[in-house]
Short mmCIF file of C-alpha atoms in Angstrom, two decimals:
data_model
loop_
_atom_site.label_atom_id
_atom_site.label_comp_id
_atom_site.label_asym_id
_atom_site.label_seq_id
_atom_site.Cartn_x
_atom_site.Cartn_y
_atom_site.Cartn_z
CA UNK J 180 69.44 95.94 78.88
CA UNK J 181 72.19 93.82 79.95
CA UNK J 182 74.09 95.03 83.27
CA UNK J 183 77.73 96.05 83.42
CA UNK J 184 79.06 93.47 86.34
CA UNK J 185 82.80 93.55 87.42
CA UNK J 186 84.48 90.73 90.17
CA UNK J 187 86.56 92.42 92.37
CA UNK J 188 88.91 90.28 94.23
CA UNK J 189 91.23 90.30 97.59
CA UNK J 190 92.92 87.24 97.78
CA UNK J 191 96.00 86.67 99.55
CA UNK J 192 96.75 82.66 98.98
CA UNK J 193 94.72 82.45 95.69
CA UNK J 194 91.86 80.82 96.74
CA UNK J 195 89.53 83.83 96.30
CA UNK J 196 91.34 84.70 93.37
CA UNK J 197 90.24 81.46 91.31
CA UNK J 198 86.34 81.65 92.63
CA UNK J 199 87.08 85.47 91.18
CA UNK J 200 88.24 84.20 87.73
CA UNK J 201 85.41 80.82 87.77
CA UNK J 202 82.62 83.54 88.50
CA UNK J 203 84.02 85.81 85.47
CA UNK J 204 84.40 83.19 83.38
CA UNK J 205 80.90 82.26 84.24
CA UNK J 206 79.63 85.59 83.23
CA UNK J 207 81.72 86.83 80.79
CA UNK J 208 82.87 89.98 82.90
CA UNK J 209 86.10 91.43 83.69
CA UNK J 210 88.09 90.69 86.98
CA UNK J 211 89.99 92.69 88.91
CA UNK J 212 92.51 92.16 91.75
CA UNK J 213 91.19 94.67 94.48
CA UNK J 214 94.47 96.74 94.46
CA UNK J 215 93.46 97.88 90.60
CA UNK J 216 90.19 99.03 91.82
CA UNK J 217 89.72 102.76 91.84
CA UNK J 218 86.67 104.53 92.37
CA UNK J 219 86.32 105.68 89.01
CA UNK J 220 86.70 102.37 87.38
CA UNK J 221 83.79 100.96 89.79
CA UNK J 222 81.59 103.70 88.89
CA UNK J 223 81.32 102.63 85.48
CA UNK J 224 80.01 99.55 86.58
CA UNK J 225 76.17 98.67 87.45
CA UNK J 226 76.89 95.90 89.87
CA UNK J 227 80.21 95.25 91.46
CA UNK J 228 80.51 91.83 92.64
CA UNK J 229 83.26 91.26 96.09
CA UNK J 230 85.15 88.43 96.86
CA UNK J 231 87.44 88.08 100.34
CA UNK J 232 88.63 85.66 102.20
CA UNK J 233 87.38 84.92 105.63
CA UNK J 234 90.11 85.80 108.63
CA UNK J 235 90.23 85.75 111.94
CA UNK J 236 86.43 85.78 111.97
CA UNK J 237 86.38 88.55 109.68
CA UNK J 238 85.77 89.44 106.27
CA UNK J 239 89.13 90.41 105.11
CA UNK J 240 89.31 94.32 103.11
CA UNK J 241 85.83 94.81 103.60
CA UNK J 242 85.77 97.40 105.32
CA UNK J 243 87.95 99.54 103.28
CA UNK J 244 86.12 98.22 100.37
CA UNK J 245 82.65 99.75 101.42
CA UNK J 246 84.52 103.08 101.70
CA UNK J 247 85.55 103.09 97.97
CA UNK J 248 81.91 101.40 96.89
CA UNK J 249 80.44 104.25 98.88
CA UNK J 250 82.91 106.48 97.35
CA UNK J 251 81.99 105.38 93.59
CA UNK J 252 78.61 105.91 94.29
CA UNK J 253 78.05 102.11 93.48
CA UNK J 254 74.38 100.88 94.75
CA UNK J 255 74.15 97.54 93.54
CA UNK J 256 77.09 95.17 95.58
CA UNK J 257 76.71 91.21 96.14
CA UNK J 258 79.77 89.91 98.45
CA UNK J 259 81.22 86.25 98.59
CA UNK J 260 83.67 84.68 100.92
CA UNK J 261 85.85 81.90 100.79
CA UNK J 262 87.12 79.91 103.98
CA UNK J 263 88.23 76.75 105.50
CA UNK J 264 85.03 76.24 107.36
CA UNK J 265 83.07 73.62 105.44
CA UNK J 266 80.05 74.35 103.62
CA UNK J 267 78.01 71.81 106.05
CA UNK J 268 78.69 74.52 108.97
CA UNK J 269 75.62 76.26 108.39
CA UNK J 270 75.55 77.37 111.64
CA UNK J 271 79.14 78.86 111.81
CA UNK J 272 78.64 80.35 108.47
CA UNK J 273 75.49 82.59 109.72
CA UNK J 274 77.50 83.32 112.89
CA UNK J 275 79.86 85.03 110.56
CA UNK J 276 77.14 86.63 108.46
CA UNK J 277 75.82 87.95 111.79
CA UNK J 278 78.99 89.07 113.02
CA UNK J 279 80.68 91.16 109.67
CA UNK J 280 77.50 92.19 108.40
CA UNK J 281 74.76 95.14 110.00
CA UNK J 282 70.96 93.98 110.11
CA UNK J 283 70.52 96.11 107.37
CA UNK J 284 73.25 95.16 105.41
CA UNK J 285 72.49 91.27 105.39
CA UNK J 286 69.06 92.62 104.21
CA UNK J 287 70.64 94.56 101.18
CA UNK J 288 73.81 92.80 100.50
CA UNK J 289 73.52 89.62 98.48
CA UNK J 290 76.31 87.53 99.82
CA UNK J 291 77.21 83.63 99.63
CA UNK J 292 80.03 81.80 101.41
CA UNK J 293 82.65 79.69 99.03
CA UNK J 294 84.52 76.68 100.79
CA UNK J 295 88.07 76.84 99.81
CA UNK J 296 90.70 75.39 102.28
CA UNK J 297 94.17 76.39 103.42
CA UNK J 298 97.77 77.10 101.98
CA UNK J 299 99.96 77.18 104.39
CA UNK J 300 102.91 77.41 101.90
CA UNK J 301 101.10 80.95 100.53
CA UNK J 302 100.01 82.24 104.13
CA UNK J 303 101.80 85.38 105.19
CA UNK J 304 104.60 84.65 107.81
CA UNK J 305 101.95 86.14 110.72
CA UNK J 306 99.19 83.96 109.44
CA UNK J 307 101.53 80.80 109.49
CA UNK J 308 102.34 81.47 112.97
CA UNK J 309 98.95 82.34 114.42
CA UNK J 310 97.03 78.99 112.88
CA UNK J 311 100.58 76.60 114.02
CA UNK J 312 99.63 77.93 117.54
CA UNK J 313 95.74 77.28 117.28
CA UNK J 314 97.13 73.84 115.70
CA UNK J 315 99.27 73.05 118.29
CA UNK J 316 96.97 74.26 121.28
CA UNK J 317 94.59 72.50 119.58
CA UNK J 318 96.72 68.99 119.66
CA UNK J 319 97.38 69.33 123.35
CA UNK J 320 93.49 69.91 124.42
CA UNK J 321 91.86 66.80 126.37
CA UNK J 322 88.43 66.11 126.05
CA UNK J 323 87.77 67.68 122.77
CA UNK J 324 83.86 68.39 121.37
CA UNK J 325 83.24 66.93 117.59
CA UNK J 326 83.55 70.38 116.90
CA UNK J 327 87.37 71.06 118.01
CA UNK J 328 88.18 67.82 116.69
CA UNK J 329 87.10 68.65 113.50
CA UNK J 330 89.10 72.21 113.67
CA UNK J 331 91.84 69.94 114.92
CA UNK J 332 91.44 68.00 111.35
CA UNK J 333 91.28 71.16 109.22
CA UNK J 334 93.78 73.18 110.32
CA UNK J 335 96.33 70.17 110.83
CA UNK J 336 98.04 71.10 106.88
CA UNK J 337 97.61 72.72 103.64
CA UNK J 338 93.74 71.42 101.64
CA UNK J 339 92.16 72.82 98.70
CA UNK J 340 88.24 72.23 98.55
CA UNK J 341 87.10 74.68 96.20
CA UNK J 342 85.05 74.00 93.63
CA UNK J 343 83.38 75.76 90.74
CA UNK J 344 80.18 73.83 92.01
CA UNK J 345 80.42 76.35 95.47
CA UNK J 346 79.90 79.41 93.27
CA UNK J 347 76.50 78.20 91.68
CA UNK J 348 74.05 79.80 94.15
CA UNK J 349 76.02 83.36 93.52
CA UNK J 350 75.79 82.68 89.63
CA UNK J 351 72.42 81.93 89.69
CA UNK J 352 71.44 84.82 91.42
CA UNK J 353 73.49 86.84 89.02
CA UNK J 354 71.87 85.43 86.16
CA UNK J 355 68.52 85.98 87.28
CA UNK J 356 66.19 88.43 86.87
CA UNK J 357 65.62 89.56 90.38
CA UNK J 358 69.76 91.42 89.72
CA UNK J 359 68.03 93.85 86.91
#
């Protein structure tokens, strides 16, 4: 018996948005912008599948998210993230693992990290200001690791690095038979 999978999205300068739409395309499921989701409509589902952005070190609507999962009575969730942070940062990336999710729920929640990029031209006005400063402090530091210089790089203007070839480890899992 095939399982009823929906992509639930929060996306706020489309990044997560089009890994959303690649991963239903992918799997021939429906989409939804998080905002749509109710718990009802989740409950009809067999696996709901979570996409966010990554901000300010956090995973962005998760929180409320769980709260409605919980609340749908939803058991089977597999989370994604998208970010600026390339996927190379292995390190970094399990930092942030360790940091949004419990023990327990890095254990039980599938998740996978999605390199996307930056837009400043979609960020919220907040946003904008807060990665100018980080920019800007970051341009005036002396003696900077490989690490800030790189941050330095990335956060300097608007990129795009997504690519449908990020979201390949989370398809694959999808379509395999360890999801049934």
């Amino acid at each position: 018996m095939e399982r009823k999978i929906i992509i639930v999205y929060k996306s706020s300068t489309g990044f997560t948005k089009k890994y959303a739409e690649w991963i239903a395309g992918e799997m021939n499921c429906p989409v939804m912008d998080h905002k749509e989701a109710t718990a009802e409509t989740l409950s009809q589902y067999d696996l709901v599948v979570f996409g966010s952005r990554a901000h300010a070190g956090r995973i962005d609507g998760y929180e409320k998210a769980k709260k409605l999962f919980e609340k749908s009575g939803l058991k089977n969730i597999v989370l994604f993230v998208t970010g600026a942070t390339p996927i190379s940062a292995e390190d970094t990336i399990e930092r942030f693992w360790n940091q949004n999710l419990t023990a327990d729920e890095r254990k039980r929640i599938p998740h996978f990290y999605m390199p996307s990029g930056l837009c400043y031209e979609k960020m919220s006005f907040p946003d904008k200001l807060m990665m100018k400063a980080m920019a800007s402090m970051m341009k005036k530091k002396k003696d900077k690791t490989p690490y800030e210089q790189e941050l330095e790089r990335s956060i300097a203007s608007s990129y795009d690095i997504s690519s449908p070839r990020y979201m390949g480890p989370l398809v694959k899992f999808l379509k395999s038979a360890s999801v049934t």
